[in-house]
mmCIF file of N, CA, C and O in Angstrom:
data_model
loop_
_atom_site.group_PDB
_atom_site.id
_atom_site.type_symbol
_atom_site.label_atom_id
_atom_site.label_comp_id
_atom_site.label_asym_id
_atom_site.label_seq_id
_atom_site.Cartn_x
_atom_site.Cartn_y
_atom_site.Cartn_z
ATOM 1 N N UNK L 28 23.025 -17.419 -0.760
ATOM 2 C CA UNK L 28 21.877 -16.939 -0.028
ATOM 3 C C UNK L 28 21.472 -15.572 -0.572
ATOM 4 O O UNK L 28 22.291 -14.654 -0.512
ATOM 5 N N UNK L 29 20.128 -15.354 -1.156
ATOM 6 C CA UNK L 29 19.470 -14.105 -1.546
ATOM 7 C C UNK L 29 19.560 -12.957 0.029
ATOM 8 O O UNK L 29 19.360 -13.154 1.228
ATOM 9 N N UNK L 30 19.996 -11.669 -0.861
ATOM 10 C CA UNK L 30 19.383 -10.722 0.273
ATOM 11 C C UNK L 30 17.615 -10.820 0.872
ATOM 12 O O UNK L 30 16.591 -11.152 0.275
ATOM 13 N N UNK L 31 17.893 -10.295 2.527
ATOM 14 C CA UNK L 31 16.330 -10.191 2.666
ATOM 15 C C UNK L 31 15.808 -8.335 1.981
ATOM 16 O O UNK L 31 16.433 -7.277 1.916
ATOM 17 N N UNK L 32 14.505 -8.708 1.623
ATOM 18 C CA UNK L 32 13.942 -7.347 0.839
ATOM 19 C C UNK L 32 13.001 -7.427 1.307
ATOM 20 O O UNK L 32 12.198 -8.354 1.211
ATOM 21 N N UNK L 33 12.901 -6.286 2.020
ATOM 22 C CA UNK L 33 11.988 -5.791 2.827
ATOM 23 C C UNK L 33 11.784 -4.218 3.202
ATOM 24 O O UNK L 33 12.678 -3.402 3.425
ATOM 25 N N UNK L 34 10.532 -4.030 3.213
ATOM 26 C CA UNK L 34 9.872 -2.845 3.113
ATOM 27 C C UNK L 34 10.137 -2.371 4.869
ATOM 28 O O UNK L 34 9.435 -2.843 5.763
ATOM 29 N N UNK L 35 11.089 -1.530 5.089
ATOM 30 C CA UNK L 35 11.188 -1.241 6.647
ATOM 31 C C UNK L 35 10.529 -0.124 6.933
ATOM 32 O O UNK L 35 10.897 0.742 6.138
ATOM 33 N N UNK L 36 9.314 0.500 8.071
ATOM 34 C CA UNK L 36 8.745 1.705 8.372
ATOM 35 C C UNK L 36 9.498 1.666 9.858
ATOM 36 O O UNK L 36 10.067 0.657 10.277
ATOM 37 N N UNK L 37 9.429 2.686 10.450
ATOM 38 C CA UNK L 37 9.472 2.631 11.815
ATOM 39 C C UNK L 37 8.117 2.234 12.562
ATOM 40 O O UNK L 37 7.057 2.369 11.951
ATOM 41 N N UNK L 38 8.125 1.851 13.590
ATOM 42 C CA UNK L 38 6.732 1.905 14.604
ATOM 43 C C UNK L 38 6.401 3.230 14.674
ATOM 44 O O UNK L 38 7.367 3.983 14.794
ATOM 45 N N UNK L 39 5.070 3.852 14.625
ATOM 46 C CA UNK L 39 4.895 4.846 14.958
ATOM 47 C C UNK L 39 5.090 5.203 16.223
ATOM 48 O O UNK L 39 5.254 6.401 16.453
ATOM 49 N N UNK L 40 5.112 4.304 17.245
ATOM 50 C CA UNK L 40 5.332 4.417 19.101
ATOM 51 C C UNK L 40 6.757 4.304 19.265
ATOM 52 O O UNK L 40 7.345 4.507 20.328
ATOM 53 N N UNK L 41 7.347 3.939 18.060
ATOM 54 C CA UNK L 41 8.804 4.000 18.556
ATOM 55 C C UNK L 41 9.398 5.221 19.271
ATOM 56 O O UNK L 41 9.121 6.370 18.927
ATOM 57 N N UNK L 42 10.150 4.948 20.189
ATOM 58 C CA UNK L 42 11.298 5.889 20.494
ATOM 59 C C UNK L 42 12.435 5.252 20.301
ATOM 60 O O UNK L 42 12.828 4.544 21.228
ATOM 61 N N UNK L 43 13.317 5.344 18.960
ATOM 62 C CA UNK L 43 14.735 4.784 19.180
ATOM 63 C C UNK L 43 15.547 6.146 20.181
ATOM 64 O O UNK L 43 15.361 7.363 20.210
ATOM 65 N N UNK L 44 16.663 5.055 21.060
ATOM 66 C CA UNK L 44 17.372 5.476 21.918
ATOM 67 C C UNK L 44 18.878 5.757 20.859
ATOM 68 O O UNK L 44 19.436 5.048 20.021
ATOM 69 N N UNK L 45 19.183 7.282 21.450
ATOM 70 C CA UNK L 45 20.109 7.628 20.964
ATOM 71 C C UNK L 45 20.942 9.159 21.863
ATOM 72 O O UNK L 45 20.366 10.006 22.546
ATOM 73 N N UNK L 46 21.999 9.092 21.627
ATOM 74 C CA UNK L 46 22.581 10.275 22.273
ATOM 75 C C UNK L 46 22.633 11.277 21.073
ATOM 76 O O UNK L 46 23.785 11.663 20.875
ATOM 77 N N UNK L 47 21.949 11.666 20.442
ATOM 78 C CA UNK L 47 22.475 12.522 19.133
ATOM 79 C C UNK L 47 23.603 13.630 19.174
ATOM 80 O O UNK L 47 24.017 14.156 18.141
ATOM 81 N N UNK L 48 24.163 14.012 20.678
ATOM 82 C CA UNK L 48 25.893 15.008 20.305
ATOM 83 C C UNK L 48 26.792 13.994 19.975
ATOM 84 O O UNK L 48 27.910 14.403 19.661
ATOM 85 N N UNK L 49 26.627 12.832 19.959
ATOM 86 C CA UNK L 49 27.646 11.558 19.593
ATOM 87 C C UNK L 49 27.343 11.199 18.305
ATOM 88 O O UNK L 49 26.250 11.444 17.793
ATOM 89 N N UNK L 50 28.390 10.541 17.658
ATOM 90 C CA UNK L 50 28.025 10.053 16.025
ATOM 91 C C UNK L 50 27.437 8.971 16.224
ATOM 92 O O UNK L 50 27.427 8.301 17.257
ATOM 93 N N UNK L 51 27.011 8.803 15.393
ATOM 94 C CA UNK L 51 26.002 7.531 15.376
ATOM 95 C C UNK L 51 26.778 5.728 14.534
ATOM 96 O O UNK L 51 26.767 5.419 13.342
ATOM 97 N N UNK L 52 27.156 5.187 15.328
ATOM 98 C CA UNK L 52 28.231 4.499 14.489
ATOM 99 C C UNK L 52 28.276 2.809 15.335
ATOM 100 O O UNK L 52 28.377 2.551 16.535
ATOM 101 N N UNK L 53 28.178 2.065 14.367
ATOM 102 C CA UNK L 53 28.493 0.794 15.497
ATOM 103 C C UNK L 53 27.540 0.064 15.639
ATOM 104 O O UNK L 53 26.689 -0.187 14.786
ATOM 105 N N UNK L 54 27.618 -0.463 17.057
ATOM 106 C CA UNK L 54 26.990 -0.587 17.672
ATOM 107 C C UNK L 54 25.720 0.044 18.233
ATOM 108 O O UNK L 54 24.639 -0.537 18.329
ATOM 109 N N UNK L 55 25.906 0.954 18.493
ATOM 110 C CA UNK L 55 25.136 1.869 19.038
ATOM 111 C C UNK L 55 24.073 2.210 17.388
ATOM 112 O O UNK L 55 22.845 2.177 17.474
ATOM 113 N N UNK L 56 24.631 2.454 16.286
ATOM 114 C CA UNK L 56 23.334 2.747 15.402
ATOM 115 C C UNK L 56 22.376 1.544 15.177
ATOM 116 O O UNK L 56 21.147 1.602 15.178
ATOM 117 N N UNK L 57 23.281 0.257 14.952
ATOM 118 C CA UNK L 57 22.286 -1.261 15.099
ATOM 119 C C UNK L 57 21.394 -0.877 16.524
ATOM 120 O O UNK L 57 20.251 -0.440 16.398
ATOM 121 N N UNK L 58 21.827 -1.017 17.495
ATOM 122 C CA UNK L 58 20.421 -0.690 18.416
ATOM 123 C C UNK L 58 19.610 0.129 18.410
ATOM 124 O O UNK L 58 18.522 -0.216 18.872
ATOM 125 N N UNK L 59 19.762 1.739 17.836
ATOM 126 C CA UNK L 59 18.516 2.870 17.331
ATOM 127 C C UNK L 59 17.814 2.076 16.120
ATOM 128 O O UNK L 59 16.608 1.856 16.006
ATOM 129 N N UNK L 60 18.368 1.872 15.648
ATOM 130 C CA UNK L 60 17.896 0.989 14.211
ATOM 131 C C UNK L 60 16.696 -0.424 14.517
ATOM 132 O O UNK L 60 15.572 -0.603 14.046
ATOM 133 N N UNK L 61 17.390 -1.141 15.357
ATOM 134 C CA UNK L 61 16.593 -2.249 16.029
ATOM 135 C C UNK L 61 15.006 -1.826 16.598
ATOM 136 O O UNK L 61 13.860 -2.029 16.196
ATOM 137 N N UNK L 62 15.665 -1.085 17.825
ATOM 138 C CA UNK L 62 14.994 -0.383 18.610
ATOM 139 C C UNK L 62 13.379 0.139 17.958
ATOM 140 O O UNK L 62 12.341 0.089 18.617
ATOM 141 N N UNK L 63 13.482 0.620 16.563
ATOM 142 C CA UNK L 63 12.976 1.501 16.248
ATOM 143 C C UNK L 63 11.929 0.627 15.428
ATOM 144 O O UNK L 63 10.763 1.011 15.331
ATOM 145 N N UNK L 64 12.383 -0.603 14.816
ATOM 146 C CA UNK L 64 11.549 -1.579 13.833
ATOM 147 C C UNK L 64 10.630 -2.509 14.816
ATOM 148 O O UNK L 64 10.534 -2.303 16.025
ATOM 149 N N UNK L 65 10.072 -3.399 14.222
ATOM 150 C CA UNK L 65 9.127 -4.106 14.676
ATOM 151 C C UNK L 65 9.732 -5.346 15.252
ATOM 152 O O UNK L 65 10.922 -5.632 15.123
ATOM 153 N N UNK L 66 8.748 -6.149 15.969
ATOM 154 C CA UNK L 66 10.159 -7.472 16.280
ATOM 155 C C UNK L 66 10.661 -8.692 15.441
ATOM 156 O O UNK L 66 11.539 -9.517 15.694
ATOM 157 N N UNK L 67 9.569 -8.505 14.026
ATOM 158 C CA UNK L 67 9.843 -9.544 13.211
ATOM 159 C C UNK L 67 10.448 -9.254 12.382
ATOM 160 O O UNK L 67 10.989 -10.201 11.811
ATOM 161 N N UNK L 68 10.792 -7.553 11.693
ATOM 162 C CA UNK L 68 11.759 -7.052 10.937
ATOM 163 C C UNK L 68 12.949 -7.073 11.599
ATOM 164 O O UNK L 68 13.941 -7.362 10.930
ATOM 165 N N UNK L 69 13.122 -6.757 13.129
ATOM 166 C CA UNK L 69 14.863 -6.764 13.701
ATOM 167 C C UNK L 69 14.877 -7.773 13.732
ATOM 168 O O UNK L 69 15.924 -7.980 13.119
ATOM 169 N N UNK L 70 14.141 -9.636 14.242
ATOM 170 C CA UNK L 70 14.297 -10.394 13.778
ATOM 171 C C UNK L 70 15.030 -10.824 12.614
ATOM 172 O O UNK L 70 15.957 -11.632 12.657
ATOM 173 N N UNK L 71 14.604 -10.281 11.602
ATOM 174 C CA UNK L 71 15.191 -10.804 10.234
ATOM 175 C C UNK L 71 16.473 -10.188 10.172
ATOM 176 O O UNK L 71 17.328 -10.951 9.720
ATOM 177 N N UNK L 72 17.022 -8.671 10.586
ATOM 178 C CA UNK L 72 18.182 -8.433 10.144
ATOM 179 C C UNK L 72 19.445 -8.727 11.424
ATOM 180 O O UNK L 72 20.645 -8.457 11.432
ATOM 181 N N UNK L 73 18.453 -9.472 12.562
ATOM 182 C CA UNK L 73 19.644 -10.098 13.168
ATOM 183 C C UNK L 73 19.878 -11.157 13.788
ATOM 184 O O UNK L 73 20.256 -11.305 14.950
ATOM 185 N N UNK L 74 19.440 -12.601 12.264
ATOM 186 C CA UNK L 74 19.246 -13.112 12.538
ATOM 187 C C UNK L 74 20.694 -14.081 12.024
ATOM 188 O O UNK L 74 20.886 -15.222 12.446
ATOM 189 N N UNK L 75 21.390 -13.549 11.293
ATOM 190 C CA UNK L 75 22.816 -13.617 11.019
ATOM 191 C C UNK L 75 23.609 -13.462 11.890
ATOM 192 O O UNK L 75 24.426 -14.368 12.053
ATOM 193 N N UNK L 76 23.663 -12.363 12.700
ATOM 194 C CA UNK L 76 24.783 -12.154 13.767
ATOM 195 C C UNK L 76 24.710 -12.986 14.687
ATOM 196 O O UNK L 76 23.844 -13.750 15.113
ATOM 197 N N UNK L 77 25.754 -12.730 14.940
ATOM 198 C CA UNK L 77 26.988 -13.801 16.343
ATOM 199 C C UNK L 77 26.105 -13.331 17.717
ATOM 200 O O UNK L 77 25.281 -12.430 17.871
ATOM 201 N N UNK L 78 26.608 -14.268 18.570
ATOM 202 C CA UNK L 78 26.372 -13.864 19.909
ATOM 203 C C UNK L 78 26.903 -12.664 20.085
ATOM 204 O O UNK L 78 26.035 -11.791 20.093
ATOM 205 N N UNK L 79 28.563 -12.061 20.308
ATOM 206 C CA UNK L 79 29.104 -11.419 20.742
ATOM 207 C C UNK L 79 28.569 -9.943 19.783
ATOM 208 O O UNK L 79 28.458 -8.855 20.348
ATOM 209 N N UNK L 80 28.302 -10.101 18.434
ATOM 210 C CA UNK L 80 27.730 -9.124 18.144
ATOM 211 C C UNK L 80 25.847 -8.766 18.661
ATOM 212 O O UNK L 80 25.385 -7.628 18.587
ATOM 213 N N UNK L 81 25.298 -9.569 18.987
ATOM 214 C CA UNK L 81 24.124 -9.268 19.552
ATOM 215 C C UNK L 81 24.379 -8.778 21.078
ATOM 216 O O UNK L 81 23.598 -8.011 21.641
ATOM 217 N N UNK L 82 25.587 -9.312 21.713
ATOM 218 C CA UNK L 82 25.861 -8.727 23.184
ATOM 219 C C UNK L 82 25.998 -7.266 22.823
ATOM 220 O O UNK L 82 25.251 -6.375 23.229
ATOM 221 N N UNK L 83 27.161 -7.100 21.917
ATOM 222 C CA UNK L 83 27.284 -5.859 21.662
ATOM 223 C C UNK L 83 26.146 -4.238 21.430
ATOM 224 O O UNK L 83 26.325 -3.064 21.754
ATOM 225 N N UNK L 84 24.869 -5.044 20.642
ATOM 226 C CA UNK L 84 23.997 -4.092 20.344
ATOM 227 C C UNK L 84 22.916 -4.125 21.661
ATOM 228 O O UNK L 84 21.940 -3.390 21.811
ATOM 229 N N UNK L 85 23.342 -5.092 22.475
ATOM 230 C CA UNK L 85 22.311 -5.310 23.792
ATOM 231 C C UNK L 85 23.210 -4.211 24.733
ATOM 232 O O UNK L 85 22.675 -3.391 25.478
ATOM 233 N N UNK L 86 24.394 -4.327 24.588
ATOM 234 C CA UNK L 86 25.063 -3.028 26.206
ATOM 235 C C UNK L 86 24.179 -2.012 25.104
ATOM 236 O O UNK L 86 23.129 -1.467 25.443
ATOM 237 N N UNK L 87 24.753 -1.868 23.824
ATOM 238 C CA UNK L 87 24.614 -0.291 23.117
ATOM 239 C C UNK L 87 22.740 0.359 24.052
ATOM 240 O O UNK L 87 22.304 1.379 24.587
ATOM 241 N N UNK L 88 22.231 -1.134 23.695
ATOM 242 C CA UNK L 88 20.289 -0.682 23.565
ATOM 243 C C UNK L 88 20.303 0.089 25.264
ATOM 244 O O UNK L 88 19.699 1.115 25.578
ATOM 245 N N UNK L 89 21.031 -0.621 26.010
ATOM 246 C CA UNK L 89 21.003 -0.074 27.533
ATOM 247 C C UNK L 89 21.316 1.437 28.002
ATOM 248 O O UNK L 89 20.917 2.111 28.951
ATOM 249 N N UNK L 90 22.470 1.753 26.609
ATOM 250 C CA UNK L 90 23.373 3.051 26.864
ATOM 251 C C UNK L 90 22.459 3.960 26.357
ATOM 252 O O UNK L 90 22.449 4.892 27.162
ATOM 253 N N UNK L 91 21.421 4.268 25.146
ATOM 254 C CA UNK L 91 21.317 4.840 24.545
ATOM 255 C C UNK L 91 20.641 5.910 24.959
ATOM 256 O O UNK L 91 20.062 5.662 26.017
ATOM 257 N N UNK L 92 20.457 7.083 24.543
ATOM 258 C CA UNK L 92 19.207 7.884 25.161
ATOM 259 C C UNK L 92 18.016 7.815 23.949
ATOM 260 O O UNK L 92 18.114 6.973 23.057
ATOM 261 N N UNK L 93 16.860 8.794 23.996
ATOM 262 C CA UNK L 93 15.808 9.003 22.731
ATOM 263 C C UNK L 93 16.679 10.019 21.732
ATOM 264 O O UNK L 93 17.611 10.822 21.773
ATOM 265 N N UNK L 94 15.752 9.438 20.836
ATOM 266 C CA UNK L 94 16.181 9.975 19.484
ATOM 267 C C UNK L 94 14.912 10.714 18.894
ATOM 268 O O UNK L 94 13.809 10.167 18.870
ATOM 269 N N UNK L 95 15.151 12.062 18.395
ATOM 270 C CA UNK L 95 13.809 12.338 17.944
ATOM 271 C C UNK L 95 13.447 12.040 16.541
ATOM 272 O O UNK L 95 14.501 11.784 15.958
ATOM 273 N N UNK L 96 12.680 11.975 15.920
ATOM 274 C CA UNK L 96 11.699 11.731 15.079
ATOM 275 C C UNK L 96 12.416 11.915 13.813
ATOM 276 O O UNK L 96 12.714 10.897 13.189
ATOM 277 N N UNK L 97 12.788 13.250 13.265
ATOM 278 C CA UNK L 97 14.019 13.735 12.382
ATOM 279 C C UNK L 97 15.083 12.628 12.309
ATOM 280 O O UNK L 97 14.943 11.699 11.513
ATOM 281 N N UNK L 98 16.050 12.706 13.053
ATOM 282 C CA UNK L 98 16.722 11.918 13.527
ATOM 283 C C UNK L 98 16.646 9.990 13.597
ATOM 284 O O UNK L 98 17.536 9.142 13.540
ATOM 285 N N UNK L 99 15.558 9.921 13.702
ATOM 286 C CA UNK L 99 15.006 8.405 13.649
ATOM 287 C C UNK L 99 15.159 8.121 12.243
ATOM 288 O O UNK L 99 16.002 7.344 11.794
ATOM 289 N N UNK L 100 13.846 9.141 11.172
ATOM 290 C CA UNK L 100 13.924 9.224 9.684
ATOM 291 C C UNK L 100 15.322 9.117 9.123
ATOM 292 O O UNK L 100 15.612 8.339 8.215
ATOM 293 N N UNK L 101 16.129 9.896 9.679
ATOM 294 C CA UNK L 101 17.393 10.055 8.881
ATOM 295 C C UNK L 101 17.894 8.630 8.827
ATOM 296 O O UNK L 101 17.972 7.905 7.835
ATOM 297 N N UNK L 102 18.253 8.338 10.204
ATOM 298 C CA UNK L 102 18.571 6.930 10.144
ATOM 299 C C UNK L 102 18.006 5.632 9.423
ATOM 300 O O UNK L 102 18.679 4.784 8.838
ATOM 301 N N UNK L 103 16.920 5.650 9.554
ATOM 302 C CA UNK L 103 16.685 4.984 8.516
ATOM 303 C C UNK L 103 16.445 4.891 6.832
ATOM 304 O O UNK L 103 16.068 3.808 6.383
ATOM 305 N N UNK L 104 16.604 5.719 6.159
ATOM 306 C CA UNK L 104 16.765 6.413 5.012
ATOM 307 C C UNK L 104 18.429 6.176 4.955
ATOM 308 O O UNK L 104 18.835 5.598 3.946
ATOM 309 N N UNK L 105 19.130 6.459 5.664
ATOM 310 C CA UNK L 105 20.591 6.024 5.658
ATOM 311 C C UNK L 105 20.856 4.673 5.693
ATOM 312 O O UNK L 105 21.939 4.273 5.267
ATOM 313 N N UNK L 106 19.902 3.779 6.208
ATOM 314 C CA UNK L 106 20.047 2.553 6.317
ATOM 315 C C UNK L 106 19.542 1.629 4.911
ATOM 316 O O UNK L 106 20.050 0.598 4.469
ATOM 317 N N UNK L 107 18.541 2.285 4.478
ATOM 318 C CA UNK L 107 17.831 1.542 3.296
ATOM 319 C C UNK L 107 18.518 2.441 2.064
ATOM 320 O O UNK L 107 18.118 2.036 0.973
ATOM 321 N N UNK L 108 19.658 3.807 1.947
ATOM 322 C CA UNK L 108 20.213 3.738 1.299
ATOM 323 C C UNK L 108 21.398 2.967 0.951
ATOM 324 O O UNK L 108 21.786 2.557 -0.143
ATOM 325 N N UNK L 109 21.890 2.859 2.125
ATOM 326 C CA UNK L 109 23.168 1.194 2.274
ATOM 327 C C UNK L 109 23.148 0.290 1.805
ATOM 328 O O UNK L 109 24.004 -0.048 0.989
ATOM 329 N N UNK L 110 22.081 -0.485 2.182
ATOM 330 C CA UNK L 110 21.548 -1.938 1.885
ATOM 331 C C UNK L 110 21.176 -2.212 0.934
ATOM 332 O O UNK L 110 21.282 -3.353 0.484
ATOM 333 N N UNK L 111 20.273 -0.634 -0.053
ATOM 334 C CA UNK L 111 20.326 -0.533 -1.377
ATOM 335 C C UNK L 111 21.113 -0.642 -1.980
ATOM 336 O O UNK L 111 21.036 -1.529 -2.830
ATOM 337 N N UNK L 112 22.752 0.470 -1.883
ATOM 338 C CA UNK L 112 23.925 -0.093 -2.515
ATOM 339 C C UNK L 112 24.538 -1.124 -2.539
ATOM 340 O O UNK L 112 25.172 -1.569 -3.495
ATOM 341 N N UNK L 113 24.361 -1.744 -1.167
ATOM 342 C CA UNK L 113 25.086 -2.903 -1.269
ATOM 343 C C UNK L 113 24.879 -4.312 -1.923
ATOM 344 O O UNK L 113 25.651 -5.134 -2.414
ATOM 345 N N UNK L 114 23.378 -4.251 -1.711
ATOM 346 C CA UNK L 114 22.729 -5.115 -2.918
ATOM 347 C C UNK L 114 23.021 -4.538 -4.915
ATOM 348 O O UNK L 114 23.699 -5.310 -5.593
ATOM 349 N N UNK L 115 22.747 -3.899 -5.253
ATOM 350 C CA UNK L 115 23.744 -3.343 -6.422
ATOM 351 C C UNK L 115 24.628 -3.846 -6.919
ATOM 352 O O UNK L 115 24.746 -4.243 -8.079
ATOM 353 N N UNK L 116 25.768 -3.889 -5.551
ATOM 354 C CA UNK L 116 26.980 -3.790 -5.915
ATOM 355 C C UNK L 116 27.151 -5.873 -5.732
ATOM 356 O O UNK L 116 27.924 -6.659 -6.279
ATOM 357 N N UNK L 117 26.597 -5.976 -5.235
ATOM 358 C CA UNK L 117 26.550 -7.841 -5.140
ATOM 359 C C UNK L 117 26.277 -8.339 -5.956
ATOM 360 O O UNK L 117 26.231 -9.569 -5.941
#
């Protein structure tokens, strides 16, 4: 199975939920991450996972607080640097 390649922006109306004095890790970054895309891009990247991992990013989406804008960017720039390597390295 080919990776999906795709061009990810945030919504401009997004508010991803986040506690930012906490690391960002898990669970909890898949739901800022989710949160923050459109519904046919989080569609696509979770469309692989398990139930128990979609339960998982569903408590996280409940827990989270806002994330500001900075913070949103980073995350995703961290995310499409990942997925970049990891495709690379495949």
């Amino acid at each position: 199975m080919e990776p999906v390649i795709m061009d990810i922006e945030p919504r401009r109306d997004a508010v991803a939920p986040l506690n930012s004095r906490a690391a960002l890790a898990g669970a909890k970054r898949a739901a800022a991450l989710l949160l923050a895309l459109d519904e046919t891009a989080a569609g696509k990247l979770t469309a692989g996972l398990d139930v128990s991992e979609l339960a998982a990013i569903a408590r996280a989406m409940e827990e989270l607080e806002p994330l500001a804008a900075p913070e949103l960017e980073a995350l995703m720039e961290r995310f499409a640097t990942e997925t970049s390597a990891a495709r690379r390295a495949a």
